[in-house]
Amino acid sequence: MPGSGPTHGRAAPAIRDHRALRFLTAGSVDDGKSTLIGRLLYDSRAILADQLDTLERKAAGAPIDLSLLTDGLEAEREQGITIDVAYRYFATRQRKFIIADAPGHEQYTRNMVTAAAGSDAAVVLVDITKLDTSKRPVPLLAQTRRHALLAHLLRVPSIVFAVNKLDAVGAQARAYAAVRDALLDFAEAAGIRVAGIVPVSALRGDNVTQPLDADWYDGPSLLQLLESLPTAQERKDGELLVPVQYVAREGEGTGNQPRTLWGRVAHGRVKAGDAVQLFPSGELATVAEVRLAGEVADVVEAGQSAGIVLDRQVDVSRGDWIATPKAIQAAQRFSATLAWLDTEPAVIGRKYWVRHGNRWVQARITAIEHRLDIHSLQETDAHELAVNDIGHVIVETQQPLPVESYETNRVGGALIVVDPASHRTSGALLVKSPL
């Protein structure tokens, strides 16, 4: 039998990146996400002694329930489902990790989107006991498809499928191969580049941290694969773009006090002497000084939070943008992919609040061009988008925004949609192109 498909050989690829890897676990309800994370924490000895004592007391001699390490809310423990995103940290000799345990229930898909937006990798669990492995191709669960598609749309760099509960099926080699082939077919049709497909048993710990001892699988364990994955690389070259998050005035009293403009650099780099332009005012200025973590720095690059002091007083506030002169092309209309997360459907013409960077503006959907059928991956006609639908829309904002393609920049190309009446986060907009 072949190995894992996209990864082969007993060892995982050589480590290319030593920075902490942020990854999320996703999948359908009861696929074993919380148990898998608990297994990673338990086997890597990242559990405090008092936590372990508590789990052992609750188990009362039975095997401990590792899912309790992440399901922290009382409602989660009572219902046996994950509701909120739980973050956990652990480290091996090779690397540090930040894990986000995302809910599997459709009702909490918005939390999964939140976790995916800042992740370097996504581990999508596939519960093999829920699938009919006698069929060809094996029909995948809707949430498996939805979560993989959302991770792909949100530009999560590495997507891994973990085929869980292999210990609960017979003819493991044949069953795993059938599911692996179905996943590869789906990924190819959806344009998803798969970093690996790994068979695991989160409950028993098979192939989670230690390689699987089986003649039908010669790939890495899940942990070995995660240790080898790259982190998302920020675009440090090219033009500068910084969303202003906070303006700090120095000194006391009145008059022209020096001000520091703080924000996380979206792309490019900034240093003293650079010419910059402010948006939306269009004012030009020169950078007099840049700061990093409160200290004066020679240069601050993409992915770092910069404190920028200008050579003159300019009217700047939270929500404005700092950029290379003439780099910003503001637009009031743009096409975008919309992942709808609200029970109230998205409709053409209704006004919403959208947040771009740190700026809030009113906007409306002027057209819904199509909806993506997650089963067939075909584009279908739609006049509204229901909860968990993914569609292609045209959006018009009340004021021009410096939007970019989400494919080239996560910060400039992402907006959240908020219902003005309920104040719920209703959707995630991923810009395709300004119009």
CSV table of N, CA and C in Angstrom, one decimal, residues 86-194:
chain,number,residue,atom,x,y,z
A,86,ALA,N,-10.3,27.0,21.7
A,86,ALA,CA,-9.4,26.8,22.8
A,86,ALA,C,-7.9,26.8,22.3
A,87,TYR,N,-7.1,27.7,22.9
A,87,TYR,CA,-5.7,27.7,22.5
A,87,TYR,C,-4.8,27.0,23.5
A,88,ARG,N,-3.9,26.2,23.0
A,88,ARG,CA,-3.0,25.5,23.9
A,88,ARG,C,-1.6,25.6,23.3
A,89,TYR,N,-0.6,25.5,24.2
A,89,TYR,CA,0.8,25.7,23.8
A,89,TYR,C,1.6,24.5,24.2
A,90,PHE,N,2.5,24.0,23.4
A,90,PHE,CA,3.4,23.0,23.8
A,90,PHE,C,4.7,23.1,22.9
A,91,ALA,N,5.7,22.4,23.3
A,91,ALA,CA,7.0,22.4,22.6
A,91,ALA,C,7.6,21.0,22.5
A,92,THR,N,8.4,20.8,21.5
A,92,THR,CA,9.2,19.6,21.4
A,92,THR,C,10.7,20.1,21.3
A,93,ARG,N,11.6,19.2,21.2
A,93,ARG,CA,13.0,19.6,21.1
A,93,ARG,C,13.2,20.4,19.8
A,94,GLN,N,12.4,20.1,18.8
A,94,GLN,CA,12.6,20.8,17.5
A,94,GLN,C,11.8,22.1,17.3
A,95,ARG,N,10.7,22.2,18.0
A,95,ARG,CA,9.8,23.4,17.7
A,95,ARG,C,8.8,23.7,18.8
A,96,LYS,N,8.3,24.9,18.7
A,96,LYS,CA,7.2,25.3,19.6
A,96,LYS,C,5.9,25.4,18.8
A,97,PHE,N,4.8,25.1,19.5
A,97,PHE,CA,3.5,25.1,18.8
A,97,PHE,C,2.4,25.9,19.5
A,98,ILE,N,1.5,26.5,18.8
A,98,ILE,CA,0.3,27.1,19.3
A,98,ILE,C,-0.8,26.5,18.6
A,99,ILE,N,-1.7,25.8,19.4
A,99,ILE,CA,-2.8,25.1,18.8
A,99,ILE,C,-4.1,25.8,19.1
A,100,ALA,N,-5.0,25.8,18.0
A,100,ALA,CA,-6.3,26.3,18.2
A,100,ALA,C,-7.3,25.2,17.9
A,101,ASP,N,-8.1,24.8,18.9
A,101,ASP,CA,-9.1,23.7,18.8
A,101,ASP,C,-10.4,24.4,18.4
A,102,ALA,N,-10.7,24.2,17.1
A,102,ALA,CA,-11.9,24.9,16.5
A,102,ALA,C,-13.1,24.0,16.6
A,103,PRO,N,-14.3,24.6,16.8
A,103,PRO,CA,-15.5,23.8,16.9
A,103,PRO,C,-15.8,23.1,15.6
A,104,GLY,N,-16.5,21.9,15.7
A,104,GLY,CA,-16.9,21.2,14.5
A,104,GLY,C,-18.3,21.4,14.1
A,105,HIS,N,-19.1,21.8,15.1
A,105,HIS,CA,-20.6,22.0,14.8
A,105,HIS,C,-20.8,23.2,13.9
A,106,GLU,N,-21.7,23.0,12.9
A,106,GLU,CA,-22.0,24.1,11.9
A,106,GLU,C,-22.3,25.4,12.6
A,107,GLN,N,-23.0,25.3,13.7
A,107,GLN,CA,-23.4,26.6,14.4
A,107,GLN,C,-22.3,27.4,14.8
A,108,TYR,N,-21.1,26.8,15.0
A,108,TYR,CA,-19.9,27.6,15.5
A,108,TYR,C,-18.8,27.7,14.4
A,109,THR,N,-19.2,27.6,13.1
A,109,THR,CA,-18.3,27.7,12.0
A,109,THR,C,-17.5,29.1,12.1
A,110,ARG,N,-18.2,30.1,12.6
A,110,ARG,CA,-17.5,31.4,12.7
A,110,ARG,C,-16.3,31.4,13.5
A,111,ASN,N,-16.3,30.5,14.6
A,111,ASN,CA,-15.2,30.4,15.5
A,111,ASN,C,-14.0,29.7,14.7
A,112,MET,N,-14.4,28.8,13.9
A,112,MET,CA,-13.3,28.1,13.1
A,112,MET,C,-12.7,29.1,12.1
A,113,VAL,N,-13.5,30.0,11.5
A,113,VAL,CA,-12.9,31.0,10.6
A,113,VAL,C,-12.0,31.9,11.4
A,114,THR,N,-12.3,32.3,12.6
A,114,THR,CA,-11.5,33.1,13.4
A,114,THR,C,-10.1,32.5,13.7
A,115,ALA,N,-10.2,31.2,14.0
A,115,ALA,CA,-8.9,30.5,14.3
A,115,ALA,C,-8.1,30.3,13.0
A,116,ALA,N,-8.7,30.1,11.9
A,116,ALA,CA,-8.0,29.9,10.6
A,116,ALA,C,-7.3,31.1,10.1
A,117,ALA,N,-7.9,32.3,10.4
A,117,ALA,CA,-7.4,33.6,9.9
A,117,ALA,C,-5.9,33.8,10.2
A,118,GLY,N,-5.4,33.3,11.4
A,118,GLY,CA,-4.1,33.6,11.8
A,118,GLY,C,-3.2,32.4,11.9
A,119,SER,N,-3.6,31.3,11.2
A,119,SER,CA,-2.9,30.0,11.4
A,119,SER,C,-1.9,29.8,10.2
A,120,ASP,N,-0.9,29.0,10.6
A,120,ASP,CA,0.1,28.6,9.6
A,120,ASP,C,-0.3,27.3,8.9
A,121,ALA,N,-1.1,26.5,9.6
A,121,ALA,CA,-1.5,25.2,9.2
A,121,ALA,C,-2.8,24.8,9.7
A,122,ALA,N,-3.5,23.9,9.0
A,122,ALA,CA,-4.8,23.4,9.5
A,122,ALA,C,-4.7,21.9,9.5
A,123,VAL,N,-5.1,21.3,10.6
A,123,VAL,CA,-5.2,19.8,10.6
A,123,VAL,C,-6.7,19.5,10.6
A,124,VAL,N,-7.2,19.0,9.5
A,124,VAL,CA,-8.6,18.6,9.3
A,124,VAL,C,-8.8,17.2,9.7
A,125,LEU,N,-9.5,16.9,10.7
A,125,LEU,CA,-9.7,15.5,11.1
A,125,LEU,C,-10.8,14.9,10.3
A,126,VAL,N,-10.6,13.6,10.0
A,126,VAL,CA,-11.6,12.8,9.2
A,126,VAL,C,-11.9,11.5,10.1
A,127,ASP,N,-13.1,11.4,10.6
A,127,ASP,CA,-13.5,10.3,11.4
A,127,ASP,C,-13.8,9.1,10.4
A,128,ILE,N,-13.0,8.1,10.3
A,128,ILE,CA,-13.2,7.1,9.4
A,128,ILE,C,-14.4,6.2,9.7
A,129,THR,N,-14.8,6.2,11.0
A,129,THR,CA,-15.9,5.4,11.4
A,129,THR,C,-17.3,6.0,10.9
A,130,LYS,N,-17.3,7.2,10.5
A,130,LYS,CA,-18.5,7.8,10.0
A,130,LYS,C,-18.6,7.7,8.4
A,131,LEU,N,-17.6,7.1,7.8
A,131,LEU,CA,-17.6,7.0,6.3
A,131,LEU,C,-17.9,5.6,5.9
A,132,ASP,N,-18.5,5.5,4.7
A,132,ASP,CA,-18.8,4.2,4.1
A,132,ASP,C,-17.6,3.9,3.1
A,133,THR,N,-16.6,3.2,3.7
A,133,THR,CA,-15.4,2.9,2.9
A,133,THR,C,-15.6,1.8,1.8
A,134,SER,N,-16.8,1.3,1.8
A,134,SER,CA,-17.0,0.3,0.7
A,134,SER,C,-17.4,1.0,-0.6
A,135,LYS,N,-17.7,2.3,-0.6
A,135,LYS,CA,-18.1,3.0,-1.8
A,135,LYS,C,-16.8,3.6,-2.4
A,136,ARG,N,-16.9,3.8,-3.7
A,136,ARG,CA,-15.8,4.4,-4.5
A,136,ARG,C,-16.4,5.5,-5.4
A,137,PRO,N,-16.0,6.8,-5.2
A,137,PRO,CA,-15.2,7.3,-4.1
A,137,PRO,C,-15.9,7.3,-2.8
A,138,VAL,N,-15.2,7.3,-1.7
A,138,VAL,CA,-15.8,7.4,-0.4
A,138,VAL,C,-16.4,8.8,-0.2
A,139,PRO,N,-17.7,8.9,0.1
A,139,PRO,CA,-18.4,10.2,0.3
A,139,PRO,C,-17.9,10.8,1.6
A,140,LEU,N,-17.3,12.0,1.5
A,140,LEU,CA,-16.8,12.8,2.6
A,140,LEU,C,-17.9,13.5,3.3
A,141,LEU,N,-17.7,13.8,4.6
A,141,LEU,CA,-18.7,14.6,5.3
A,141,LEU,C,-18.7,16.1,4.9
A,142,ALA,N,-19.9,16.7,5.0
A,142,ALA,CA,-20.0,18.1,4.5
A,142,ALA,C,-19.0,19.0,5.3
A,143,GLN,N,-18.9,18.8,6.6
A,143,GLN,CA,-18.0,19.7,7.4
A,143,GLN,C,-16.5,19.5,7.1
A,144,THR,N,-16.2,18.3,6.7
A,144,THR,CA,-14.8,18.0,6.3
A,144,THR,C,-14.5,18.9,5.0
A,145,ARG,N,-15.4,18.9,4.1
A,145,ARG,CA,-15.3,19.7,2.9
A,145,ARG,C,-15.3,21.2,3.2
A,146,ARG,N,-16.3,21.6,4.0
A,146,ARG,CA,-16.4,23.0,4.4
A,146,ARG,C,-15.2,23.5,5.1
A,147,HIS,N,-14.7,22.8,6.1
A,147,HIS,CA,-13.5,23.3,6.8
A,147,HIS,C,-12.3,23.4,6.0
A,148,ALA,N,-12.1,22.4,5.1
A,148,ALA,CA,-10.9,22.4,4.2
A,148,ALA,C,-11.0,23.5,3.2
A,149,LEU,N,-12.2,23.8,2.7
A,149,LEU,CA,-12.4,24.9,1.8
A,149,LEU,C,-12.2,26.2,2.4
A,150,LEU,N,-12.7,26.4,3.7
A,150,LEU,CA,-12.5,27.6,4.4
A,150,LEU,C,-11.0,27.9,4.7
A,151,ALA,N,-10.3,26.9,5.1
A,151,ALA,CA,-8.9,27.0,5.4
A,151,ALA,C,-8.2,27.4,4.1
A,152,HIS,N,-8.6,26.8,3.0
A,152,HIS,CA,-7.9,27.1,1.7
A,152,HIS,C,-8.2,28.5,1.3
A,153,LEU,N,-9.5,29.0,1.4
A,153,LEU,CA,-9.9,30.3,1.1
A,153,LEU,C,-9.2,31.4,2.0
A,154,LEU,N,-9.0,31.0,3.2
A,154,LEU,CA,-8.3,31.9,4.2
A,154,LEU,C,-6.8,31.9,4.1
A,155,ARG,N,-6.3,31.2,3.0
A,155,ARG,CA,-4.9,31.1,2.7
A,155,ARG,C,-4.1,30.5,3.9
A,156,VAL,N,-4.6,29.5,4.5
A,156,VAL,CA,-3.8,28.8,5.5
A,156,VAL,C,-2.7,28.0,4.7
A,157,PRO,N,-1.5,28.3,4.9
A,157,PRO,CA,-0.4,27.8,3.9
A,157,PRO,C,-0.4,26.2,3.8
A,158,SER,N,-0.6,25.5,4.9
A,158,SER,CA,-0.5,24.0,4.9
A,158,SER,C,-1.7,23.4,5.4
A,159,ILE,N,-2.3,22.5,4.6
A,159,ILE,CA,-3.5,21.8,5.0
A,159,ILE,C,-3.2,20.3,5.1
A,160,VAL,N,-3.4,19.7,6.3
A,160,VAL,CA,-3.1,18.3,6.6
A,160,VAL,C,-4.5,17.6,6.9
A,161,PHE,N,-4.7,16.5,6.4
A,161,PHE,CA,-5.8,15.6,6.8
A,161,PHE,C,-5.3,14.5,7.7
A,162,ALA,N,-6.0,14.4,8.9
A,162,ALA,CA,-5.6,13.4,9.8
A,162,ALA,C,-6.8,12.4,9.8
A,163,VAL,N,-6.6,11.2,9.3
A,163,VAL,CA,-7.7,10.2,9.2
A,163,VAL,C,-7.7,9.5,10.6
A,164,ASN,N,-8.7,9.8,11.4
A,164,ASN,CA,-8.7,9.4,12.8
A,164,ASN,C,-9.5,8.1,13.0
A,165,LYS,N,-9.3,7.5,14.2
A,165,LYS,CA,-10.0,6.3,14.7
A,165,LYS,C,-9.7,5.0,13.8
A,166,LEU,N,-8.5,4.9,13.3
A,166,LEU,CA,-8.1,3.8,12.5
A,166,LEU,C,-8.2,2.5,13.3
A,167,ASP,N,-8.1,2.6,14.7
A,167,ASP,CA,-8.2,1.4,15.5
A,167,ASP,C,-9.6,0.8,15.6
A,168,ALA,N,-10.6,1.6,15.1
A,168,ALA,CA,-12.0,1.1,15.3
A,168,ALA,C,-12.5,0.5,14.0
A,169,VAL,N,-11.7,0.3,13.0
A,169,VAL,CA,-12.1,-0.3,11.8
A,169,VAL,C,-11.3,-1.5,11.4
A,170,GLY,N,-11.9,-2.5,10.7
A,170,GLY,CA,-11.1,-3.6,10.2
A,170,GLY,C,-10.5,-3.3,8.8
A,171,ALA,N,-9.6,-4.1,8.4
A,171,ALA,CA,-8.9,-3.9,7.1
A,171,ALA,C,-8.4,-2.5,7.0
A,172,GLN,N,-7.6,-2.1,8.0
A,172,GLN,CA,-7.2,-0.7,8.1
A,172,GLN,C,-6.5,-0.2,6.8
A,173,ALA,N,-5.7,-1.0,6.2
A,173,ALA,CA,-4.9,-0.5,5.0
A,173,ALA,C,-5.9,-0.2,3.9
A,174,ARG,N,-6.8,-1.0,3.7
A,174,ARG,CA,-7.8,-0.8,2.6
A,174,ARG,C,-8.7,0.4,2.9
A,175,ALA,N,-9.1,0.5,4.1
A,175,ALA,CA,-10.0,1.6,4.5
A,175,ALA,C,-9.3,2.9,4.4
A,176,TYR,N,-8.1,3.0,4.9
A,176,TYR,CA,-7.3,4.2,4.9
A,176,TYR,C,-7.0,4.6,3.4
A,177,ALA,N,-6.6,3.7,2.6
A,177,ALA,CA,-6.3,4.0,1.2
A,177,ALA,C,-7.5,4.6,0.5
A,178,ALA,N,-8.7,4.0,0.8
A,178,ALA,CA,-9.9,4.5,0.1
A,178,ALA,C,-10.3,5.9,0.5
A,179,VAL,N,-10.1,6.2,1.8
A,179,VAL,CA,-10.4,7.6,2.3
A,179,VAL,C,-9.3,8.6,1.8
A,180,ARG,N,-8.0,8.1,1.8
A,180,ARG,CA,-7.0,9.0,1.3
A,180,ARG,C,-7.2,9.4,-0.2
A,181,ASP,N,-7.6,8.4,-1.0
A,181,ASP,CA,-7.9,8.7,-2.4
A,181,ASP,C,-9.1,9.6,-2.6
A,182,ALA,N,-10.1,9.5,-1.7
A,182,ALA,CA,-11.2,10.4,-1.8
A,182,ALA,C,-10.8,11.9,-1.4
A,183,LEU,N,-9.9,12.0,-0.4
A,183,LEU,CA,-9.4,13.3,0.0
A,183,LEU,C,-8.6,13.9,-1.1
A,184,LEU,N,-7.7,13.1,-1.7
A,184,LEU,CA,-6.9,13.6,-2.8
A,184,LEU,C,-7.7,14.1,-4.0
A,185,ASP,N,-8.8,13.3,-4.3
A,185,ASP,CA,-9.7,13.7,-5.4
A,185,ASP,C,-10.4,15.0,-5.1
A,186,PHE,N,-10.9,15.1,-3.9
A,186,PHE,CA,-11.6,16.4,-3.5
A,186,PHE,C,-10.6,17.5,-3.5
A,187,ALA,N,-9.4,17.4,-3.0
A,187,ALA,CA,-8.4,18.5,-2.9
A,187,ALA,C,-8.0,18.9,-4.3
A,188,GLU,N,-7.8,18.0,-5.2
A,188,GLU,CA,-7.5,18.3,-6.6
A,188,GLU,C,-8.6,19.1,-7.2
A,189,ALA,N,-9.8,18.7,-7.1
A,189,ALA,CA,-11.0,19.4,-7.7
A,189,ALA,C,-11.1,20.8,-7.1
A,190,ALA,N,-10.8,21.0,-5.8
A,190,ALA,CA,-11.0,22.3,-5.1
A,190,ALA,C,-9.7,23.1,-5.3
A,191,GLY,N,-8.7,22.6,-5.8
A,191,GLY,CA,-7.4,23.4,-5.9
A,191,GLY,C,-6.7,23.5,-4.6
A,192,ILE,N,-6.9,22.6,-3.7
A,192,ILE,CA,-6.2,22.6,-2.4
A,192,ILE,C,-4.9,21.8,-2.5
A,193,ARG,N,-3.8,22.5,-2.1
A,193,ARG,CA,-2.5,21.8,-2.0
A,193,ARG,C,-2.4,21.1,-0.7
A,194,VAL,N,-2.3,19.8,-0.6
A,194,VAL,CA,-2.3,19.0,0.6
A,194,VAL,C,-0.9,18.8,1.1
